[in-house]
mmCIF file with all atom_site columns, C-alpha atoms in Angstrom:
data_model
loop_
_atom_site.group_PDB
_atom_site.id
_atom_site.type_symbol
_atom_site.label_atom_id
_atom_site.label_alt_id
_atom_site.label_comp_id
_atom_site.label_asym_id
_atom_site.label_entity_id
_atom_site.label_seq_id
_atom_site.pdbx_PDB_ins_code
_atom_site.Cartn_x
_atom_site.Cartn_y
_atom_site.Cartn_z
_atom_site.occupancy
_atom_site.B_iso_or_equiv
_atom_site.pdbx_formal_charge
_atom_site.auth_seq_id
_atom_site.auth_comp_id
_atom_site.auth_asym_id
_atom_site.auth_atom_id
_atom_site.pdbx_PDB_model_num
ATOM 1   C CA . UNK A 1 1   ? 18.872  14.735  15.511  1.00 0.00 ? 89  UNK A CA 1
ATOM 2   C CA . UNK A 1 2   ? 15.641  16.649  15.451  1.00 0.00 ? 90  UNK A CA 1
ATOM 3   C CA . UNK A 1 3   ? 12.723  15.689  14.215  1.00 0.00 ? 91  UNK A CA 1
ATOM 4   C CA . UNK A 1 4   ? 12.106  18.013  11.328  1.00 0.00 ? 92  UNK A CA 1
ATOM 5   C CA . UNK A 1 5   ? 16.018  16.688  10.083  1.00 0.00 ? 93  UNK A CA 1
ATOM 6   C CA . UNK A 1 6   ? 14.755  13.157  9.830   1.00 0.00 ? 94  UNK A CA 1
ATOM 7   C CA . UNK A 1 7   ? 11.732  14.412  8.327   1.00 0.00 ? 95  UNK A CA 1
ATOM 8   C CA . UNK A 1 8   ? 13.832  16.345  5.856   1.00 0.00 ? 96  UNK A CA 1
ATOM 9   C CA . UNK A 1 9   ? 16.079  12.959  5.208   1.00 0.00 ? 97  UNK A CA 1
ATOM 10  C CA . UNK A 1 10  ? 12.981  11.113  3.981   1.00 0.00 ? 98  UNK A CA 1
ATOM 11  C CA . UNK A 1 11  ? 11.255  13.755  1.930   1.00 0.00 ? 99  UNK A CA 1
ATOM 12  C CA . UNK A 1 12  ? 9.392   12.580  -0.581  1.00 0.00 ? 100 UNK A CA 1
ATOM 13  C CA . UNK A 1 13  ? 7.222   13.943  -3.860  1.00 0.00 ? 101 UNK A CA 1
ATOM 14  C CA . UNK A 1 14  ? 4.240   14.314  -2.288  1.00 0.00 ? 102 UNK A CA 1
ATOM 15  C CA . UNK A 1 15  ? 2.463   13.618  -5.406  1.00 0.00 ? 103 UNK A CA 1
ATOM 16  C CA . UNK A 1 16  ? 3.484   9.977   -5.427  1.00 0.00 ? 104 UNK A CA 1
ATOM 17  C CA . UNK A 1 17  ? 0.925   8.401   -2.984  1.00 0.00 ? 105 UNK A CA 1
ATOM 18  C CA . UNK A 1 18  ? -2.095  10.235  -4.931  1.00 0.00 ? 106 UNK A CA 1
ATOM 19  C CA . UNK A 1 19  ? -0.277  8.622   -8.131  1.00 0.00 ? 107 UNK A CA 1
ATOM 20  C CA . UNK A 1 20  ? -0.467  5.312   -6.793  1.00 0.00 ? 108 UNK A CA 1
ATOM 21  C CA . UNK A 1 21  ? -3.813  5.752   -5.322  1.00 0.00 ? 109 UNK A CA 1
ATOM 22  C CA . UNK A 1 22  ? -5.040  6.951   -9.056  1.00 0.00 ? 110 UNK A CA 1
ATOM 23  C CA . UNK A 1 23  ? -3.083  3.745   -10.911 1.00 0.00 ? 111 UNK A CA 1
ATOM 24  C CA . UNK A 1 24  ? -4.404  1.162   -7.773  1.00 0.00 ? 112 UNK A CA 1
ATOM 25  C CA . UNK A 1 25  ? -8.285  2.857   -8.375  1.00 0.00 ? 113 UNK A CA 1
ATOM 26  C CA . UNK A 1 26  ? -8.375  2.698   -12.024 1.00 0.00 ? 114 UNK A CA 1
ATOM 27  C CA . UNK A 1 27  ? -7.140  -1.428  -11.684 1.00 0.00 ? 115 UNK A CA 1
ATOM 28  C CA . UNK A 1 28  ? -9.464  -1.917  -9.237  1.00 0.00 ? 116 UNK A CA 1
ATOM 29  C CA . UNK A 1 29  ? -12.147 -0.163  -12.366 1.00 0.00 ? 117 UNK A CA 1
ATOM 30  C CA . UNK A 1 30  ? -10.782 -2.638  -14.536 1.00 0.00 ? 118 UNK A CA 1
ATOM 31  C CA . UNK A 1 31  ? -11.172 -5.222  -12.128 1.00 0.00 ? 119 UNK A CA 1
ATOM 32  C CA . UNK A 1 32  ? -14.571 -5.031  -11.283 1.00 0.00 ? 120 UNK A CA 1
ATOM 33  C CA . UNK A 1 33  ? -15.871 -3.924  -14.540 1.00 0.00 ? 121 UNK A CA 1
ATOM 34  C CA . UNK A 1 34  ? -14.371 -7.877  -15.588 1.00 0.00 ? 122 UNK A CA 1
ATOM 35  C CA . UNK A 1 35  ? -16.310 -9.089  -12.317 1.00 0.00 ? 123 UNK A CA 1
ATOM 36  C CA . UNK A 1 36  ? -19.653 -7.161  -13.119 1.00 0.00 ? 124 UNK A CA 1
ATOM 37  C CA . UNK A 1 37  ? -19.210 -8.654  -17.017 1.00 0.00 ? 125 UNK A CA 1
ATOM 38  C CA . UNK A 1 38  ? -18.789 -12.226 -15.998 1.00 0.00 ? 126 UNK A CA 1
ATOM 39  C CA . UNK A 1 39  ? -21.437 -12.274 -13.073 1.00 0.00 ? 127 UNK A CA 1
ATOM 40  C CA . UNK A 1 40  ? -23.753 -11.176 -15.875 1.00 0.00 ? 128 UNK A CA 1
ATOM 41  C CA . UNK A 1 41  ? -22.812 -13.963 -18.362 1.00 0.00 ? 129 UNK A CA 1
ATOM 42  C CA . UNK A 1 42  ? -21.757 -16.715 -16.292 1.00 0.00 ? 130 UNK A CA 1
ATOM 43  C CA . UNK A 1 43  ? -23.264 -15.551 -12.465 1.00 0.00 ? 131 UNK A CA 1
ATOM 44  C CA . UNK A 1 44  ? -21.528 -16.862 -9.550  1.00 0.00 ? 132 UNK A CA 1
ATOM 45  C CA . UNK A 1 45  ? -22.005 -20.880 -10.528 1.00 0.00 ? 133 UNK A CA 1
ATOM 46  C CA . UNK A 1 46  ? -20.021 -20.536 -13.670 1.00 0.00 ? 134 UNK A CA 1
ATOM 47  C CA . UNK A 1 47  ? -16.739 -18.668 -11.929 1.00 0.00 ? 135 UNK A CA 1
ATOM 48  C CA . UNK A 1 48  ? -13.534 -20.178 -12.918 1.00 0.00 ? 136 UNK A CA 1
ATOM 49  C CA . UNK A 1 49  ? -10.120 -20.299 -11.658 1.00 0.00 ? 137 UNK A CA 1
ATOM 50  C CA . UNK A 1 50  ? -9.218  -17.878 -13.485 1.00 0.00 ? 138 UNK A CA 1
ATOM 51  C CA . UNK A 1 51  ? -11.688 -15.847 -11.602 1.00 0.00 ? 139 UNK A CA 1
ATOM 52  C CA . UNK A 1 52  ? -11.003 -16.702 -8.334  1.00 0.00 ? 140 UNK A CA 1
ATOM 53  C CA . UNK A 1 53  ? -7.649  -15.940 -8.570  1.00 0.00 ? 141 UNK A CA 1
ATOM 54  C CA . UNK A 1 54  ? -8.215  -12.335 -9.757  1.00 0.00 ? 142 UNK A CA 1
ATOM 55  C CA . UNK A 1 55  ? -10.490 -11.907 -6.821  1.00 0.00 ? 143 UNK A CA 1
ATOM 56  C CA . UNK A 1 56  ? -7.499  -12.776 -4.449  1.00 0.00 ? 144 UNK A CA 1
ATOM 57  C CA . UNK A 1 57  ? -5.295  -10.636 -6.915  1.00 0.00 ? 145 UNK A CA 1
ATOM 58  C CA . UNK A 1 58  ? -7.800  -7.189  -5.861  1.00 0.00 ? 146 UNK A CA 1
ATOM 59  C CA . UNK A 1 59  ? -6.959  -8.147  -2.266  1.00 0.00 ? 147 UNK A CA 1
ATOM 60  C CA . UNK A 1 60  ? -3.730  -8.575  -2.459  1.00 0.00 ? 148 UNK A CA 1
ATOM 61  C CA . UNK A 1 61  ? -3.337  -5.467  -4.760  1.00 0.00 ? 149 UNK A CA 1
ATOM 62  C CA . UNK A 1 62  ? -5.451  -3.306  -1.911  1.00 0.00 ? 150 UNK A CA 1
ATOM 63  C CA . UNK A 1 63  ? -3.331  -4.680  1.183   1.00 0.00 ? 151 UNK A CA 1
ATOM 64  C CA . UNK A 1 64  ? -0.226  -3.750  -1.000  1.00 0.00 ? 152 UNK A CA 1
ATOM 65  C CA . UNK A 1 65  ? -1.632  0.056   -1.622  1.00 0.00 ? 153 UNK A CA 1
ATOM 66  C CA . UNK A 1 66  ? -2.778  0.562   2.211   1.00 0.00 ? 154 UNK A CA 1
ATOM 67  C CA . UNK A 1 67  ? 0.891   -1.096  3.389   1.00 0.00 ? 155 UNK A CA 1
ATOM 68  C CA . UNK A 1 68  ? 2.564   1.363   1.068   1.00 0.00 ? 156 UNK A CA 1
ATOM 69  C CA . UNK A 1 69  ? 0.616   4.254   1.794   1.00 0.00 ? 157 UNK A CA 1
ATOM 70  C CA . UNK A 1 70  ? 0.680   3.865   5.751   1.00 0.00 ? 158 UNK A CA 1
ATOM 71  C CA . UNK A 1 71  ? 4.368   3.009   5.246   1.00 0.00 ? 159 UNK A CA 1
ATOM 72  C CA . UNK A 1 72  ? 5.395   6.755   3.274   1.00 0.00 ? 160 UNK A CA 1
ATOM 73  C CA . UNK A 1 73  ? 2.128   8.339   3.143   1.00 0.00 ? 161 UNK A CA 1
ATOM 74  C CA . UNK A 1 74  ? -0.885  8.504   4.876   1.00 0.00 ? 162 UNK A CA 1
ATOM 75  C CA . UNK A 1 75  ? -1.261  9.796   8.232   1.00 0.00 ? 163 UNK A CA 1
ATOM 76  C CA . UNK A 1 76  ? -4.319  8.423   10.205  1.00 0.00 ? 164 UNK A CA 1
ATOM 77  C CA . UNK A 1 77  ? -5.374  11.440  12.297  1.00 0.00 ? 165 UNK A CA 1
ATOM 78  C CA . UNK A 1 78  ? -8.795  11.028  15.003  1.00 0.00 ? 166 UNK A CA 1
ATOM 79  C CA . UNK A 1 79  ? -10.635 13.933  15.444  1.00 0.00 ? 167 UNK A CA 1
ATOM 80  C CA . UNK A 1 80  ? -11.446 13.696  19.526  1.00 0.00 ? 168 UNK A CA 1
ATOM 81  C CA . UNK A 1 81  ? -15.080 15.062  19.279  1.00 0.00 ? 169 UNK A CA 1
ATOM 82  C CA . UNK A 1 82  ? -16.693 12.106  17.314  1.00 0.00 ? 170 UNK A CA 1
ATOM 83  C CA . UNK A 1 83  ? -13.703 9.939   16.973  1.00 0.00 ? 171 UNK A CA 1
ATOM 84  C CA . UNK A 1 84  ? -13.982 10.448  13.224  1.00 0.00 ? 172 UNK A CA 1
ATOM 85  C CA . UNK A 1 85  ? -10.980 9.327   10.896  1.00 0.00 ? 173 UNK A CA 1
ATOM 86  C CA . UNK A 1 86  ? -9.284  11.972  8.541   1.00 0.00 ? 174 UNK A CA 1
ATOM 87  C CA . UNK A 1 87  ? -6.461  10.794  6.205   1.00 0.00 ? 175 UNK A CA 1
ATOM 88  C CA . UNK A 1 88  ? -3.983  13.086  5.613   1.00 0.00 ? 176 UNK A CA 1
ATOM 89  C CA . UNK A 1 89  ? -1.192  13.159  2.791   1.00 0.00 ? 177 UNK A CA 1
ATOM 90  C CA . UNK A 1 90  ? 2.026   13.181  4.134   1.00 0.00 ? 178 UNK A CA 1
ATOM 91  C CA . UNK A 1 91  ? 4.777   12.079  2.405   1.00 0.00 ? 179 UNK A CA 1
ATOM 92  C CA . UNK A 1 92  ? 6.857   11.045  5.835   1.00 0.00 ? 180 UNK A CA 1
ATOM 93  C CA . UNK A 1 93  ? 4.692   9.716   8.117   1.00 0.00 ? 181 UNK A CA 1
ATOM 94  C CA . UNK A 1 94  ? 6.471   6.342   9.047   1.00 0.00 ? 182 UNK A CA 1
ATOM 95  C CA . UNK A 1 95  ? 8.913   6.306   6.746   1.00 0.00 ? 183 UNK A CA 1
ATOM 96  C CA . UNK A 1 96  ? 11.731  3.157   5.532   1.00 0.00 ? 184 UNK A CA 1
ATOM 97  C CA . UNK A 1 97  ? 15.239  2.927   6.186   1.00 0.00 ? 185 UNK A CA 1
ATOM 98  C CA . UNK A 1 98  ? 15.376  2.131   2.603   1.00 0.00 ? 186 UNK A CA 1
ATOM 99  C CA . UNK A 1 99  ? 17.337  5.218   1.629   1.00 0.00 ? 187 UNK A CA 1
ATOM 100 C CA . UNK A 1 100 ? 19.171  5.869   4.835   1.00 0.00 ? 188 UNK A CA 1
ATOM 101 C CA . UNK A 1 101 ? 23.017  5.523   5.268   1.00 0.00 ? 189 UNK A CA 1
ATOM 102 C CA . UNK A 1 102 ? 24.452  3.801   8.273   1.00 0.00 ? 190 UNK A CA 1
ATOM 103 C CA . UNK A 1 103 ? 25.974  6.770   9.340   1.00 0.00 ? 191 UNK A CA 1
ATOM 104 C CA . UNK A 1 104 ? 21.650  8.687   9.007   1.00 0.00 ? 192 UNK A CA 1
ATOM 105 C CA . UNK A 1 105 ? 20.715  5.787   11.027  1.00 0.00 ? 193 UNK A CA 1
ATOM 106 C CA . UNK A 1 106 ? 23.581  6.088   13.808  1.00 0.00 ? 194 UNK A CA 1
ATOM 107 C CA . UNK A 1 107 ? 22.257  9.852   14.610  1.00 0.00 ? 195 UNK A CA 1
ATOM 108 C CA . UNK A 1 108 ? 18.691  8.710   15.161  1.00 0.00 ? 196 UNK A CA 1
ATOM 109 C CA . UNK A 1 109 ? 16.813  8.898   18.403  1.00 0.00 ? 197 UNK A CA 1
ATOM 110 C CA . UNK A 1 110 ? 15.211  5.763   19.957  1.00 0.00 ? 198 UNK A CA 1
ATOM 111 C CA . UNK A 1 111 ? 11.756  7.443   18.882  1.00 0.00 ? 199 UNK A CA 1
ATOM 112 C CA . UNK A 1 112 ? 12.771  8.150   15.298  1.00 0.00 ? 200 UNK A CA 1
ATOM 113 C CA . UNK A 1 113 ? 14.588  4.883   15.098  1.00 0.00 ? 201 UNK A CA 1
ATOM 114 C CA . UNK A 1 114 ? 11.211  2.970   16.481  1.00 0.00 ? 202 UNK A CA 1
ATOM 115 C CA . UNK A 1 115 ? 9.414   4.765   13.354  1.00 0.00 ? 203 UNK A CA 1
ATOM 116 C CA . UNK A 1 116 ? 11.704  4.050   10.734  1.00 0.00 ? 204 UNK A CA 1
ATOM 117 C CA . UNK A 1 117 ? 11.291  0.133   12.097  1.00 0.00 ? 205 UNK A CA 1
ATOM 118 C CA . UNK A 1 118 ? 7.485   0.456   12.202  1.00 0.00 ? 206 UNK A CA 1
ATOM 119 C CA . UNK A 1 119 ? 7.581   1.959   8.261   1.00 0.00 ? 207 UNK A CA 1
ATOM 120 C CA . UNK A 1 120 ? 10.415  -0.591  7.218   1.00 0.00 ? 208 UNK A CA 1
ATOM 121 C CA . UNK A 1 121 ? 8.072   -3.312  8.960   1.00 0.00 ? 209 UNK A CA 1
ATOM 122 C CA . UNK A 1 122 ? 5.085   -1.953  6.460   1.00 0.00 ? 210 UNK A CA 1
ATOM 123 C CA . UNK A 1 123 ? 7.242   -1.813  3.661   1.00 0.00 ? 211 UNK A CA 1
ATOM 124 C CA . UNK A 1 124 ? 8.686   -5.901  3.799   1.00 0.00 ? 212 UNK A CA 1
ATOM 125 C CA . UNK A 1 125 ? 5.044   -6.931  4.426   1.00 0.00 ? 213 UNK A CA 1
ATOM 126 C CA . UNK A 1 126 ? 3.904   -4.659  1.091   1.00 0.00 ? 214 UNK A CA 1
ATOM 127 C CA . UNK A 1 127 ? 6.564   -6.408  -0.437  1.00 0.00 ? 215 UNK A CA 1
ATOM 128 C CA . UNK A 1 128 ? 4.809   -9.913  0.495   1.00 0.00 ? 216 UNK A CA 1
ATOM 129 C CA . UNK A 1 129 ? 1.880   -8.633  -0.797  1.00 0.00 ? 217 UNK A CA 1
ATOM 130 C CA . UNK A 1 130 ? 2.427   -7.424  -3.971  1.00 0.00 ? 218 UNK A CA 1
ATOM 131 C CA . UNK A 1 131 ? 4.761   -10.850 -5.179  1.00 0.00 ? 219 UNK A CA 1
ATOM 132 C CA . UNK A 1 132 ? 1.446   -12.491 -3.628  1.00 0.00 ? 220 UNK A CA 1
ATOM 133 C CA . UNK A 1 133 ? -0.694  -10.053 -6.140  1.00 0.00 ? 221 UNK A CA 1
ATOM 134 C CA . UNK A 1 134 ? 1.387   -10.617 -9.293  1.00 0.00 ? 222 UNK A CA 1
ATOM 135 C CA . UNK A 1 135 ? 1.496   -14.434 -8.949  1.00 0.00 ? 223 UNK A CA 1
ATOM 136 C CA . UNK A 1 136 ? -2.491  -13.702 -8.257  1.00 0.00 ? 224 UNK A CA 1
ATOM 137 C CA . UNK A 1 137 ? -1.950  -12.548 -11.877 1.00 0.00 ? 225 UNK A CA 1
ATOM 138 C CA . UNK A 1 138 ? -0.082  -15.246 -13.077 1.00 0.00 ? 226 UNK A CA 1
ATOM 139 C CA . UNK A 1 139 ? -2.726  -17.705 -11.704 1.00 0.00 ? 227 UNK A CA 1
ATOM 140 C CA . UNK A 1 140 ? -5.457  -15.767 -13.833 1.00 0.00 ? 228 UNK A CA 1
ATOM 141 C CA . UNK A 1 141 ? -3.583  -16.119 -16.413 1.00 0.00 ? 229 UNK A CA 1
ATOM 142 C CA . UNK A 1 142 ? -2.800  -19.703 -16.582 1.00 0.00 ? 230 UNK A CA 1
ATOM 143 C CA . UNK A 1 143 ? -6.623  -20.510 -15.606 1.00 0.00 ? 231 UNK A CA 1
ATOM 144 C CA . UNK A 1 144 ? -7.668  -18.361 -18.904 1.00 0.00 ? 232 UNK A CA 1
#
């Protein structure tokens, strides 16, 4: 199979990594708008659970976004002159075998097969991340 048909196997919107980008930044807004407000009444001494667990909850919810992202979305490109980093959007850069048949798979090169594993790898670890992000939540929650 060539590349461009694997490609063409895990097309994407494009539009969906900006989307979760936008929904991830304007948390992270809320987030630290609630951190700014309570380091102004309370200051660091007077934290609480509650807000110790939405700390971890931002850092779990920002490994989840990157893990997604590098997993169907963002290609990491390095500019040789300066060795400066440029992110791309591109809806099938790794890639999951999430949506693939057994018979897709069975067609696959070793190379296309090694970057559906690499993108599947991404995409069990975001899953990690984001259970460890809503029980983050949860945490907050019970510590309110």
């Amino acid at each position: 199979m060539a590349p461009e048909q694997l490609d063409n196997l895990l097309e994407r919107d494009p539009l969906y990594i900006k989307e979760l980008w936008g929904w991830g930044a304007a948390g992270a807004v809320v987030m630290l708008l609630r951190f700014t407000v309570r380091l102004r009444i309370v200051g660091y001494k007077g934290f609480q659970g509650d807000d110790f667990f939405m700390i971890m909850a931002f850092i779990m919810g920002t490994i989840c976004l990157v893990l997604v992202s590098l997993s169907c979305g963002v290609t990491i490109l390095t500019s040789s002159p300066r060795n400066e980093y440029e992110l791309t959007f591109n809806p099938d850069s790794n890639g999951t075998s999430i949506d693939l048949t057994e018979n897709q798979i069975n067609v696959l090169s070793d190379p296309e097969i090694d970057r559906l594993v690499y993108g599947s790898k991404l995409q069990e670890a975001a899953w990690y991340c984001y259970t460890a992000y809503l029980w983050c939540l949860k945490g907050a929650l019970l510590f309110f």
